[in-house]
Coordinates of C-alpha atoms in Angstrom, one line a residue:
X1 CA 73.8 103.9 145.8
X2 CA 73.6 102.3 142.3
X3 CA 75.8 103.2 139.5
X4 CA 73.0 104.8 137.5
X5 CA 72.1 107.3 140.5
X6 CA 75.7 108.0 141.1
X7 CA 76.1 108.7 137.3
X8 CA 72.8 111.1 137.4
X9 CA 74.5 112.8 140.5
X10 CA 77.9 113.4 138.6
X11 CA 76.1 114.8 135.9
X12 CA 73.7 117.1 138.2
X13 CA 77.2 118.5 139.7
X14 CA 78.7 118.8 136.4
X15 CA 75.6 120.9 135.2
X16 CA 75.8 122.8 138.3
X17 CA 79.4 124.2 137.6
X18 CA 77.9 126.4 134.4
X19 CA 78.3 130.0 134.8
X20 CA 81.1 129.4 137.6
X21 CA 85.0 131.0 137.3
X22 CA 87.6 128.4 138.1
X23 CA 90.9 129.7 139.8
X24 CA 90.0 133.0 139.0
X25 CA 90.4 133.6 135.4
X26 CA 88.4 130.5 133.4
X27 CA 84.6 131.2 133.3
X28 CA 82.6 127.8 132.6
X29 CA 80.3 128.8 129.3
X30 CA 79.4 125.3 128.4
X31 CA 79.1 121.5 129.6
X32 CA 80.4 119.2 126.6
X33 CA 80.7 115.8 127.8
X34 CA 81.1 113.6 130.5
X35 CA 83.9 111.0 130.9
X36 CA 85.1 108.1 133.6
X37 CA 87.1 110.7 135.7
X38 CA 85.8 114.3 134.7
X39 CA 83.3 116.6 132.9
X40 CA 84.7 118.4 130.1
X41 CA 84.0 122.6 129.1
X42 CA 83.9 125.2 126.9
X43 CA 85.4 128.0 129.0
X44 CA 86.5 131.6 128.7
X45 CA 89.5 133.3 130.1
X46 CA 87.9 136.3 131.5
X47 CA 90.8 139.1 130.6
X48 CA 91.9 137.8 126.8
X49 CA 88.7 136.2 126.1
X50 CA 90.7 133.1 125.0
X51 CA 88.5 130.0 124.1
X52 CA 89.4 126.5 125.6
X53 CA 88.4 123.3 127.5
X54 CA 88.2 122.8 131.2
X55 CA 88.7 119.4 132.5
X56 CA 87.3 119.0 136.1
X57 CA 87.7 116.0 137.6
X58 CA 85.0 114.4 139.5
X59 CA 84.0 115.4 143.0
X60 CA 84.3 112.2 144.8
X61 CA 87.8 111.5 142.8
X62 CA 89.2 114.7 144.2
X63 CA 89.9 113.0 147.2
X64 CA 92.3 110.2 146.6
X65 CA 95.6 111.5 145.9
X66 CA 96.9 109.1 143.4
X67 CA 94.0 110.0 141.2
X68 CA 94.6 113.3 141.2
X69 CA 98.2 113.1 140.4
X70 CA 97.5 111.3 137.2
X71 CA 95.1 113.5 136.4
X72 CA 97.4 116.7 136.8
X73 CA 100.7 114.6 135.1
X74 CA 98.0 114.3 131.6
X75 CA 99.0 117.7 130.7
X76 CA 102.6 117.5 131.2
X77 CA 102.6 114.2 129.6
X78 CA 100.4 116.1 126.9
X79 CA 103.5 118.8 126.3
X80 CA 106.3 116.4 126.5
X81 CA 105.1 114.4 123.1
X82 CA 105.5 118.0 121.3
X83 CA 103.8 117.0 118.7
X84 CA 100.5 119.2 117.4
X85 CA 98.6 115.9 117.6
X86 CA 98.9 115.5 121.0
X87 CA 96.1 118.1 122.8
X88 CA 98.4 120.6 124.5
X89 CA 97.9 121.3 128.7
X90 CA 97.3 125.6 128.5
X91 CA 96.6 125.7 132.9
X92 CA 96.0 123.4 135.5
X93 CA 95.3 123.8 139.5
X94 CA 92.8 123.5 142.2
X95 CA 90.0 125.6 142.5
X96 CA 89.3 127.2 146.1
X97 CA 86.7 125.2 146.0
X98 CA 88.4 122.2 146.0
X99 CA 87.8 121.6 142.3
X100 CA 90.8 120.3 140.4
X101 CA 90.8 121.0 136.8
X102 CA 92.9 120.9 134.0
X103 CA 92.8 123.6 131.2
X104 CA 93.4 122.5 127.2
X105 CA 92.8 123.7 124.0
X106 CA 89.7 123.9 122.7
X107 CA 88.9 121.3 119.3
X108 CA 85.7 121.8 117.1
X109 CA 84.8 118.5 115.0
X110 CA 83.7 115.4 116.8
X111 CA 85.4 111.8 118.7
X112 CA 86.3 109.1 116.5
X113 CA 83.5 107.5 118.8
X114 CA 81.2 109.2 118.0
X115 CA 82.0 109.3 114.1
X116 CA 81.2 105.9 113.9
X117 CA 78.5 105.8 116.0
X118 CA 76.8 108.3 113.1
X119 CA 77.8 106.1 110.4
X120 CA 76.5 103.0 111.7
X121 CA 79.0 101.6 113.4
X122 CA 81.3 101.3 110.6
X123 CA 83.6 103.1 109.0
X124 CA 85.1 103.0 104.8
X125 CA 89.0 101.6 104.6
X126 CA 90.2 104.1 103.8
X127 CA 89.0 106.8 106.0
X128 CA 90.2 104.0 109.1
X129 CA 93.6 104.1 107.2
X130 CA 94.1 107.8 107.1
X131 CA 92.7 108.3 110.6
X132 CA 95.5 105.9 111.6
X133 CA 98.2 107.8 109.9
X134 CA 97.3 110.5 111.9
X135 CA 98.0 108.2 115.3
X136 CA 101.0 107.2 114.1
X137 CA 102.4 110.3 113.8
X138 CA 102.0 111.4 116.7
X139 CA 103.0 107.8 118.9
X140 CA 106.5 108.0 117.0
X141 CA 106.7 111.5 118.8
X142 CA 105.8 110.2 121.8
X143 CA 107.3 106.7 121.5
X144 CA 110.7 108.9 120.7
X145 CA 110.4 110.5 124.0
X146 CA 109.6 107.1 126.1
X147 CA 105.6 107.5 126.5
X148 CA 103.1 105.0 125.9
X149 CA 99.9 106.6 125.8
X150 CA 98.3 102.7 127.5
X151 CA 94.7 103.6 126.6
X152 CA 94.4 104.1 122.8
X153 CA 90.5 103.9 121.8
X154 CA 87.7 105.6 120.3
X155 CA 86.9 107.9 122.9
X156 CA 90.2 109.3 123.0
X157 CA 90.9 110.2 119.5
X158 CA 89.2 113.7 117.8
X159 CA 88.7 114.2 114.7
X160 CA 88.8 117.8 113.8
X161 CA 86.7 120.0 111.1
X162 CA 89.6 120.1 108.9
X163 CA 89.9 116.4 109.0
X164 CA 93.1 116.4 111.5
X165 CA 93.6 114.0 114.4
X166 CA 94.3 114.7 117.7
X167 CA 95.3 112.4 120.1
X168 CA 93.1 112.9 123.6
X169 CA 94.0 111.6 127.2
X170 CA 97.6 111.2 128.1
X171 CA 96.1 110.4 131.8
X172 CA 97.3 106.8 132.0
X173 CA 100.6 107.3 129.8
X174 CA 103.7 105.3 131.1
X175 CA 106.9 107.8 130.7
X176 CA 109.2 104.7 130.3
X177 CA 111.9 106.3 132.3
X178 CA 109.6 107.5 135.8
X179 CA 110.2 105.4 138.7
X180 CA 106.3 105.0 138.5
X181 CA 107.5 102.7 135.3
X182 CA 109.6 100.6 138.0
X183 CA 107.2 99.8 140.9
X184 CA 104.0 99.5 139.1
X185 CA 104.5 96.1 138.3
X186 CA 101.2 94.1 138.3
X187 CA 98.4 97.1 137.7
X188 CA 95.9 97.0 135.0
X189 CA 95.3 99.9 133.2
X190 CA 93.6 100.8 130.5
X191 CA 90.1 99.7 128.3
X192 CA 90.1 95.9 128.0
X193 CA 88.7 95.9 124.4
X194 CA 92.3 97.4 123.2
X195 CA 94.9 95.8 126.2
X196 CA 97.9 93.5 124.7
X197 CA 98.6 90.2 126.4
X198 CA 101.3 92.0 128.3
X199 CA 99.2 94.9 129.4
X200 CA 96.2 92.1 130.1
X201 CA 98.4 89.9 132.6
X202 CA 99.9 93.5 134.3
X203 CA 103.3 92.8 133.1
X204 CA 104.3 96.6 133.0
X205 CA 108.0 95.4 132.2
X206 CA 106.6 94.5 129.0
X207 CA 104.9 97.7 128.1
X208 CA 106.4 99.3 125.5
X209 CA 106.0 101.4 122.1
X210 CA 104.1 97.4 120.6
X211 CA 101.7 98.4 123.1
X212 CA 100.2 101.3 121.5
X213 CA 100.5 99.1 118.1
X214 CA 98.5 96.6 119.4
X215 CA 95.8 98.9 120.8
X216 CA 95.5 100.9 117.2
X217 CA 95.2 96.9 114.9
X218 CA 92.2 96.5 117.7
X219 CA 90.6 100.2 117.4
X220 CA 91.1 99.4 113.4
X221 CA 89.6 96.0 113.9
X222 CA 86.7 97.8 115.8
X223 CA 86.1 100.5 113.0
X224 CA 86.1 98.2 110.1
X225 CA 84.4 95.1 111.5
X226 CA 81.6 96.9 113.7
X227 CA 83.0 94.6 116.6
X228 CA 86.1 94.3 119.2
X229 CA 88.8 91.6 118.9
X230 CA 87.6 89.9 121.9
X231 CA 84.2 89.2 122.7
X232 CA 82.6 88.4 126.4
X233 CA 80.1 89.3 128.7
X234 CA 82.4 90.7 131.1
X235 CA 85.3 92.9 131.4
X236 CA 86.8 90.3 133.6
X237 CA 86.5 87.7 130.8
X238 CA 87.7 90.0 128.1
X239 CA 91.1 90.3 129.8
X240 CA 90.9 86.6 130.3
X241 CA 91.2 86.4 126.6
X242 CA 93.2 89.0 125.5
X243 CA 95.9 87.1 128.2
X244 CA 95.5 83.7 126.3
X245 CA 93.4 84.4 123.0
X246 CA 95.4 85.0 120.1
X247 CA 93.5 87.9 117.4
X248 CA 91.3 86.0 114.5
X249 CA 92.3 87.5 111.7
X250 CA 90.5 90.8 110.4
X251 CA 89.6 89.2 107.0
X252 CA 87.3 86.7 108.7
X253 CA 85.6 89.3 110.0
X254 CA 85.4 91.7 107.1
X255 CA 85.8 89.4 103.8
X256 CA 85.8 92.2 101.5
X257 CA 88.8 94.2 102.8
X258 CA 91.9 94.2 100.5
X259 CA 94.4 91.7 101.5
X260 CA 97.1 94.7 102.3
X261 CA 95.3 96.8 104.8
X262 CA 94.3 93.1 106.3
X263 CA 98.1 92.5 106.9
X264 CA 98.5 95.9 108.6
X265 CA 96.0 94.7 110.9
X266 CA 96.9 91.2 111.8
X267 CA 100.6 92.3 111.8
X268 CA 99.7 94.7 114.7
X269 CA 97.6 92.1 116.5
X270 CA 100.6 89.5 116.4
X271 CA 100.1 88.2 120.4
X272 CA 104.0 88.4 120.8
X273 CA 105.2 92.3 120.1
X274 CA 108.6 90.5 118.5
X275 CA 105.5 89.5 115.6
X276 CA 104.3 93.0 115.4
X277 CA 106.0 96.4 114.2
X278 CA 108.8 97.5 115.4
X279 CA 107.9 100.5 116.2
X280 CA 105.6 103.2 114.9
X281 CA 107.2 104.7 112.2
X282 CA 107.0 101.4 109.9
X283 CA 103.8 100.8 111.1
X284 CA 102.6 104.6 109.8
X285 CA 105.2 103.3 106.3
X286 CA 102.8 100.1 105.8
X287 CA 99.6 101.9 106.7
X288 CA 100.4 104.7 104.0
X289 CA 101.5 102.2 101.6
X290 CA 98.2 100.4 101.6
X291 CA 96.5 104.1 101.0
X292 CA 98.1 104.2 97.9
X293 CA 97.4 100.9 96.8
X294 CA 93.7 102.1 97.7
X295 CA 93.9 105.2 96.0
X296 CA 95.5 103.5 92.8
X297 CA 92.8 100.7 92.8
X298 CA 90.2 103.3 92.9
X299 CA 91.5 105.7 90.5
X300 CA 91.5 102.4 87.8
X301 CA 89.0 102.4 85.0
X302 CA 86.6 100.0 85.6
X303 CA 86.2 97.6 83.0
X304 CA 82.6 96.1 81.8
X305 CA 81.5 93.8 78.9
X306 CA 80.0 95.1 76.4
X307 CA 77.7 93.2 73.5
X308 CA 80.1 91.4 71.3
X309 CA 79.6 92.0 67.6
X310 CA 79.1 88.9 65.0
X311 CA 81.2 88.3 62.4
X312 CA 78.3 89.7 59.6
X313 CA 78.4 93.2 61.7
X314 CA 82.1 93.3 61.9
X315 CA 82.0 93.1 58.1
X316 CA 79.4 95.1 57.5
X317 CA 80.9 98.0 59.6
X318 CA 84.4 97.6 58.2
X319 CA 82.8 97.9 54.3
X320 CA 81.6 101.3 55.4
X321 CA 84.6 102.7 57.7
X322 CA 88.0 103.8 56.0
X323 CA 90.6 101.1 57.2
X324 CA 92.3 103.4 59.5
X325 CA 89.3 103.9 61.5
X326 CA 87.7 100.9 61.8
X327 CA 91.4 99.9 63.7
X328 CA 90.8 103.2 65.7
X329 CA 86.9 102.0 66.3
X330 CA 87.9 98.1 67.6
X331 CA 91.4 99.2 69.5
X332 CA 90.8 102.6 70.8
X333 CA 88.6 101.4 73.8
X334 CA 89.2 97.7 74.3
X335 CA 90.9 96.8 76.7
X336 CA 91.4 93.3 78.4
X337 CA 92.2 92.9 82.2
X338 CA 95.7 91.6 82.9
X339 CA 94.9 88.7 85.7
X340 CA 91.2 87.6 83.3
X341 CA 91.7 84.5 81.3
X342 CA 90.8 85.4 77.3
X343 CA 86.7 86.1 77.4
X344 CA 84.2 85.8 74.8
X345 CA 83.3 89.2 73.0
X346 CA 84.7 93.1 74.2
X347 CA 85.6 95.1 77.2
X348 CA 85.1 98.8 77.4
X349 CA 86.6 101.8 79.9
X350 CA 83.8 102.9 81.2
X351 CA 85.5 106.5 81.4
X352 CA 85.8 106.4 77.5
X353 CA 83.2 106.7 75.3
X354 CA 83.9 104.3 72.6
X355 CA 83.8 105.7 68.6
X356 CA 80.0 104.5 67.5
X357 CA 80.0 102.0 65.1
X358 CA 77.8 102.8 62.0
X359 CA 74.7 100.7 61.8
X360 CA 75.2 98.4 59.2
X361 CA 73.6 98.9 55.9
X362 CA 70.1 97.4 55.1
X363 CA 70.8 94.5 52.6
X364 CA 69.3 94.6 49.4
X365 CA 67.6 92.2 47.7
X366 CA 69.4 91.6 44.2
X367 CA 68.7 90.8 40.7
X368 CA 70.1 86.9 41.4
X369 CA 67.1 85.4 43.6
X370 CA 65.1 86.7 40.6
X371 CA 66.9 85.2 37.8
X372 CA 67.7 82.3 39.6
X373 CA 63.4 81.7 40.1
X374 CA 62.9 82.6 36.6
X375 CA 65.6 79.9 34.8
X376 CA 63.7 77.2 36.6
X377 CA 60.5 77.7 35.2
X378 CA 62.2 78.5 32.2
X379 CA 63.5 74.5 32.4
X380 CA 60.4 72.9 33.6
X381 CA 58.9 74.5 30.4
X382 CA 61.4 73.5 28.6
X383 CA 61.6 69.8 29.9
X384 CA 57.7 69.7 29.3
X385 CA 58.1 70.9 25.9
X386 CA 60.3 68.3 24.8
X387 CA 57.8 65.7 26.8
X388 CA 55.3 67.0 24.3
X389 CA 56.9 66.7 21.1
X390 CA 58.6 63.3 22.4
X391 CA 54.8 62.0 23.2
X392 CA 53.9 64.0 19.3
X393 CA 51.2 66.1 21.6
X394 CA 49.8 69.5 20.3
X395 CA 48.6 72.2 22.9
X396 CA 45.3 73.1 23.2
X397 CA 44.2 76.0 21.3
X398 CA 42.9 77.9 24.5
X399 CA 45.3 76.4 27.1
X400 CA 49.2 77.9 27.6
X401 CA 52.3 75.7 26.4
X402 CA 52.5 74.8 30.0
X403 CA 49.3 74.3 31.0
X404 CA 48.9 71.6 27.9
X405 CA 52.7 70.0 28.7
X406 CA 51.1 69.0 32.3
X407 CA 47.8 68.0 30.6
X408 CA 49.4 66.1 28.2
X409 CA 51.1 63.5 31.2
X410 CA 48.4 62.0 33.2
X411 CA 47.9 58.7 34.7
X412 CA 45.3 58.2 32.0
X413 CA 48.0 57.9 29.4
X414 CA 49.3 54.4 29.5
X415 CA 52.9 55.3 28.3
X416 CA 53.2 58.2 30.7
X417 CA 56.0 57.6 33.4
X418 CA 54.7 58.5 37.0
X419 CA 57.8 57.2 39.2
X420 CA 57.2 59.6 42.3
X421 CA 56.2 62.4 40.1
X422 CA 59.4 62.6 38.4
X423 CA 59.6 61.7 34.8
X424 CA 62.7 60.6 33.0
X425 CA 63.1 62.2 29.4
X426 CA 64.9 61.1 26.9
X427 CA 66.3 63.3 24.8
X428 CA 68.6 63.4 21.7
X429 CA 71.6 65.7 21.3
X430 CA 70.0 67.5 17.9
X431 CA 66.7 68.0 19.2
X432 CA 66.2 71.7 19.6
X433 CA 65.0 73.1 22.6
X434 CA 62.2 74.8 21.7
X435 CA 59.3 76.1 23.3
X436 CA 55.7 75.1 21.7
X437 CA 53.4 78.1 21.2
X438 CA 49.9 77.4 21.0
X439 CA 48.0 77.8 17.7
X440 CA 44.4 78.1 16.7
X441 CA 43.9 74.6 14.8
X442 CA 46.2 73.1 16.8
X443 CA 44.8 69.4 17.8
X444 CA 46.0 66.7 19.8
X445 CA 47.3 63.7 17.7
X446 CA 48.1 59.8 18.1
X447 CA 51.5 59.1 19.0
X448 CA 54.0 58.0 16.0
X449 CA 54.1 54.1 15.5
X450 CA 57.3 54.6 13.9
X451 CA 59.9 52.2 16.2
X452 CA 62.8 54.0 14.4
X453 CA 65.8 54.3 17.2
X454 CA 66.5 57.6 17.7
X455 CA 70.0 59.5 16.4
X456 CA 72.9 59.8 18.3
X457 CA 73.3 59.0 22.1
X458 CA 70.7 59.9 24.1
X459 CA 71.0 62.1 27.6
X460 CA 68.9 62.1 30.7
X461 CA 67.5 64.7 32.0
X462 CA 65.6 65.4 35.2
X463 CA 63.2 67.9 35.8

C-alpha cells in the first residue's frame, strides 16, 4: 500500500472517531489535525463539560509497545517542565477499544507552522525574536529539570490568541537522568531540518540542553530566511550534512537583518555546542537584548534631506525674522546623523514639523538703476555738446541738441575722428559744460581758422 492511500486511510479512521466517548468520559466534538503519530481533538468531558484536546494515536502504532510508551511518557514529560509553556497532560489511557489517547489542554490561536505559511513563508525580526523568547523560557525550565525536548520545529510550537507560546510535543524528550538516556546510544530522533551534529551522528551522550539551542538558531534560520540550514533532496542526505556541514551564516541568506539578531543566530548554530550558549537562559539574555536594540532603532526619528536654502534666502529670511527666531527656525529641527560624514544642505525629523520660513520678500526695483541710465545720457549729451562747440557747430533749428551733436560728426566731415566709433575730445579745464539748446536762427557755421593753442592743460575724455 502506498503512503498516500495509507495517509487517506488514517485520515478516514480519524474522521470516523467523531461523535465517539473515549474511556468513558471525553466525547470527540471535533477533528483538528493530523500528525506523524496521532489525530488531534476538540473533546468534551461529558459530566463538567470541560473543553480540551484528545490525542489518539494511530491505529496501526497502537501495536508496537515502544511507541506507545513514548507516547503515554509526552504527558508526564509535559508536567515535569512545570512551566505554563509547556502544554499540560489533563488524562491519558486506553480506550476499550483499543484506542490510546492522551488528553491536554485545549489552545485557540494557530502553529508557528502554519503562521508562516499565511505570511508567505516569512516572518518580521522581530516577531521571530519574541516568539523565541517565549521558547526559551520555557527550555530553561525544562533544561533545569534535565529534559531536552529533541524535536524543536515549527509544528510543535503554538502560538496563542493572546500572542503567548506554548511549547507542543514532549513525545521524543530525553529526561537526562532515565536509563532510556543510557542505552539509547546510536538512535536518531527527531526532524532532520533542526538535528545538531551530535543528534545527526546518534551520539545521545552528547545530547544536552546545546541541543535544543541548536534546533531553535535553525527554526529562526527557517522563519527569517524562507529556507532550512541544510538543503537536499533527501532526509538521508540532510543528516549527511548536518553530521559534517558546518551552518552558512544567517546574513548570507537574509542581507538585511541587523548584525545583532544575526549573531544570536550563528552563535546558536556554532557546529561544536562548546561554540554555542551555554545554556538557555543567556541565550533568552541575548535574544531579548537584540529586541531592544530593535525596538530602540525603530522608535528613532528618521532623518531625511530636505531642500537646502541659498545664501540670498537665508538672508532674506533672517531680515524679516527677529534674531531669536530665525536661531529657533535653523536649529530647532536640524539634526545631523552621528555615523554621516558633514552633507551638503539640511536634515529634518520627520516627526517634527519644522517652523515655516517666511517667503522672502519680492525685491523692488529702486531709484539707482534709474539714475544710473539717466547720468549716461546726461554725459553723452554732454560729451556731444562740447564736440559741437569744439567743431564751432550750431544745432538745427528743428532738430534736438542731440540729434544735431550726432549730425554734426559724420564721415563726411574731414576733421571728424571715426576710430571704432569712439571719438577722442579734447577738452580744456575752463570750458563750461553746457548743454546747447536749439534756437530759431540758429545756422551751421565754418569752423574757426584761428590756430591759437588752447588754455591750460587739456583732459581726455571718452564717451
Amino acid at each position: 500500500m502506498s503512503a498516500d492511500a495509507g495517509a487517506d486511510d488514517e485520515l478516514k479512521a480519524a474522521e470516523a472517531r467523531v461523535g465517539e466517548t473515549l474511556g468513558n468520559k471525553w466525547r470527540l466534538d471535533k477533528l483538528l489535525g493530523m500528525g506523524g503519530m496521532a489525530a488531534v481533538y476538540s473533546a468534551t468531558h461529558k459530566n463538567n463539560l470541560k473543553n480540551v484536546a484528545v490525542k489518539v494515536l494511530h491505529a496501526e502504532l497502537q501495536r508496537n509497545e515502544s511507541i506507545r510508551t513514548r507516547f503515554l511518557r509526552e504527558g508526564y514529560v509535559a508536567n515535569k517542565v512545570g512551566h505554563p509553556g509547556a502544554v499540560s497532560a489533563i488524562d491519558d489511557g486506553t480506550d476499550d477499544s483499543g484506542a490510546v489517547f492522551l488528553v491536554m489542554e485545549l489552545l485557540s490561536g494557530e502553529s508557528l507552522a502554519h503562521r508562516v505559511d499565511s505570511q508567505g513563508g516569512k516572518l518580521a525580526p522581530r516577531e521571530v525574536l519574541v516568539v523565541a523568547e517565549g521558547i526559551l523560557d520555557v527550555l530553561a525550565s525544562a533544561h533545569v529539570h534535565g529534559i531536552v525536548h529533541r524535536d524543536l520545529k515549527p509544528d510543535n510550537i503554538f502560538v496563542t490568541e493572546g500572542g503567548g507560546v506554548k511549547v507542543l510535543d514532549f513525545g521524543v524528550a530525553r529526561v537526562l537522568d532515565s536509563a532510556e538516556a543510557r542505552t539509547r546510544t546510536g538512535v536518531v530522533m527527531g526532524t532532520p531540518e533542526y538535528m545538531p551534529p551530535e543528534q545527526a551522528r546518534g551520539r545521545s551522550e552528547h545530547v544536552d540542553g546545546r541541543t535544543d539551542l541548536w534546533a531553535l538558531g535553525a527554526m529562526m534560520f527557517r522563519l527569517l530566511a524562507g529556507r532550512y540550514v541544510h538543503v537536499a533532496e533527501t532526509q538521508n542526505e540532510v543528516l549527511l550534512l548536518a553530521m559534517t556541514e558546518h551552518a552558512k551564516p544567517v546574513i548570507d541568506a537574509v542581507p538585511s537583518l541587523h548584525p545583532k539578531v544575526a549573531g544570536v543566530i550563528d552563535r546558536a548554530l556554532a557546529y561544536e555546542p562548546t561554540d554555542r550558549f551555554p545554556d538557555a537562559e543567556a541565550m533568552r539574555a541575548a535574544v531579548r537584548q537584540a529586541i531592544a536594540l530593535l525596538d530602540e532603532q525603530d522608535g528613532k526619528e528618521t532623518l531625511v534631506p530636505v531642500r537646502e536654502l541659498d545664501d540670498d534666502e537665508l538672508d532674506d529670511a533672517a531680515a524679516t525674522i527677529p534674531v531669536s527666531d530665525f536661531a529657533k527656525a535653523r536649529t530647532a529641527s536640524v539634526s545631523i546623523p552621528d555615523d554621516s560624514k558633514p552633507r551638503n544642505g539640511m536634515w529634518v525629523h520627520t516627526k517634527a514639523t519644522p517652523p515655516e520660513l517666511p517667503k522672502p520678500p519680492a525685491k523692488k526695483r529702486g531709484f539707482l538703476p534709474i539714475a544710473i541710465v539717466a547720468g549716461v545720457l546726461s554725459i553723452v549729451c554732454v560729451a556731444l555738446a562740447y564736440n559741437m562747440h569744439a567743431r564751432g557747430v550750431r544745432p538745427a533749428p528743428s532738430a534736438s541738441a542731440t540729434t544735431s551733436a550726432l549730425a554734426a560728426v559724420t564721415p563726411d566731415d574731414p576733421d571728424a575722428d571715426t576710430d571704432g566709433g569712439e571719438d577722442d575730445i579734447e577738452l580744456d579745464d575752463d570750458d563750461a559744460a553746457v548743454a546747447i539748446m536749439p534756437t530759431a536762427t540758429s545756422r551751421p557755421t565754418a569752423r574757426p581758422t584761428s590756430t591759437a593753442k588752447p588754455k591750460g592743460k587739456g583732459k581726455k575724455h571718452k564717451h
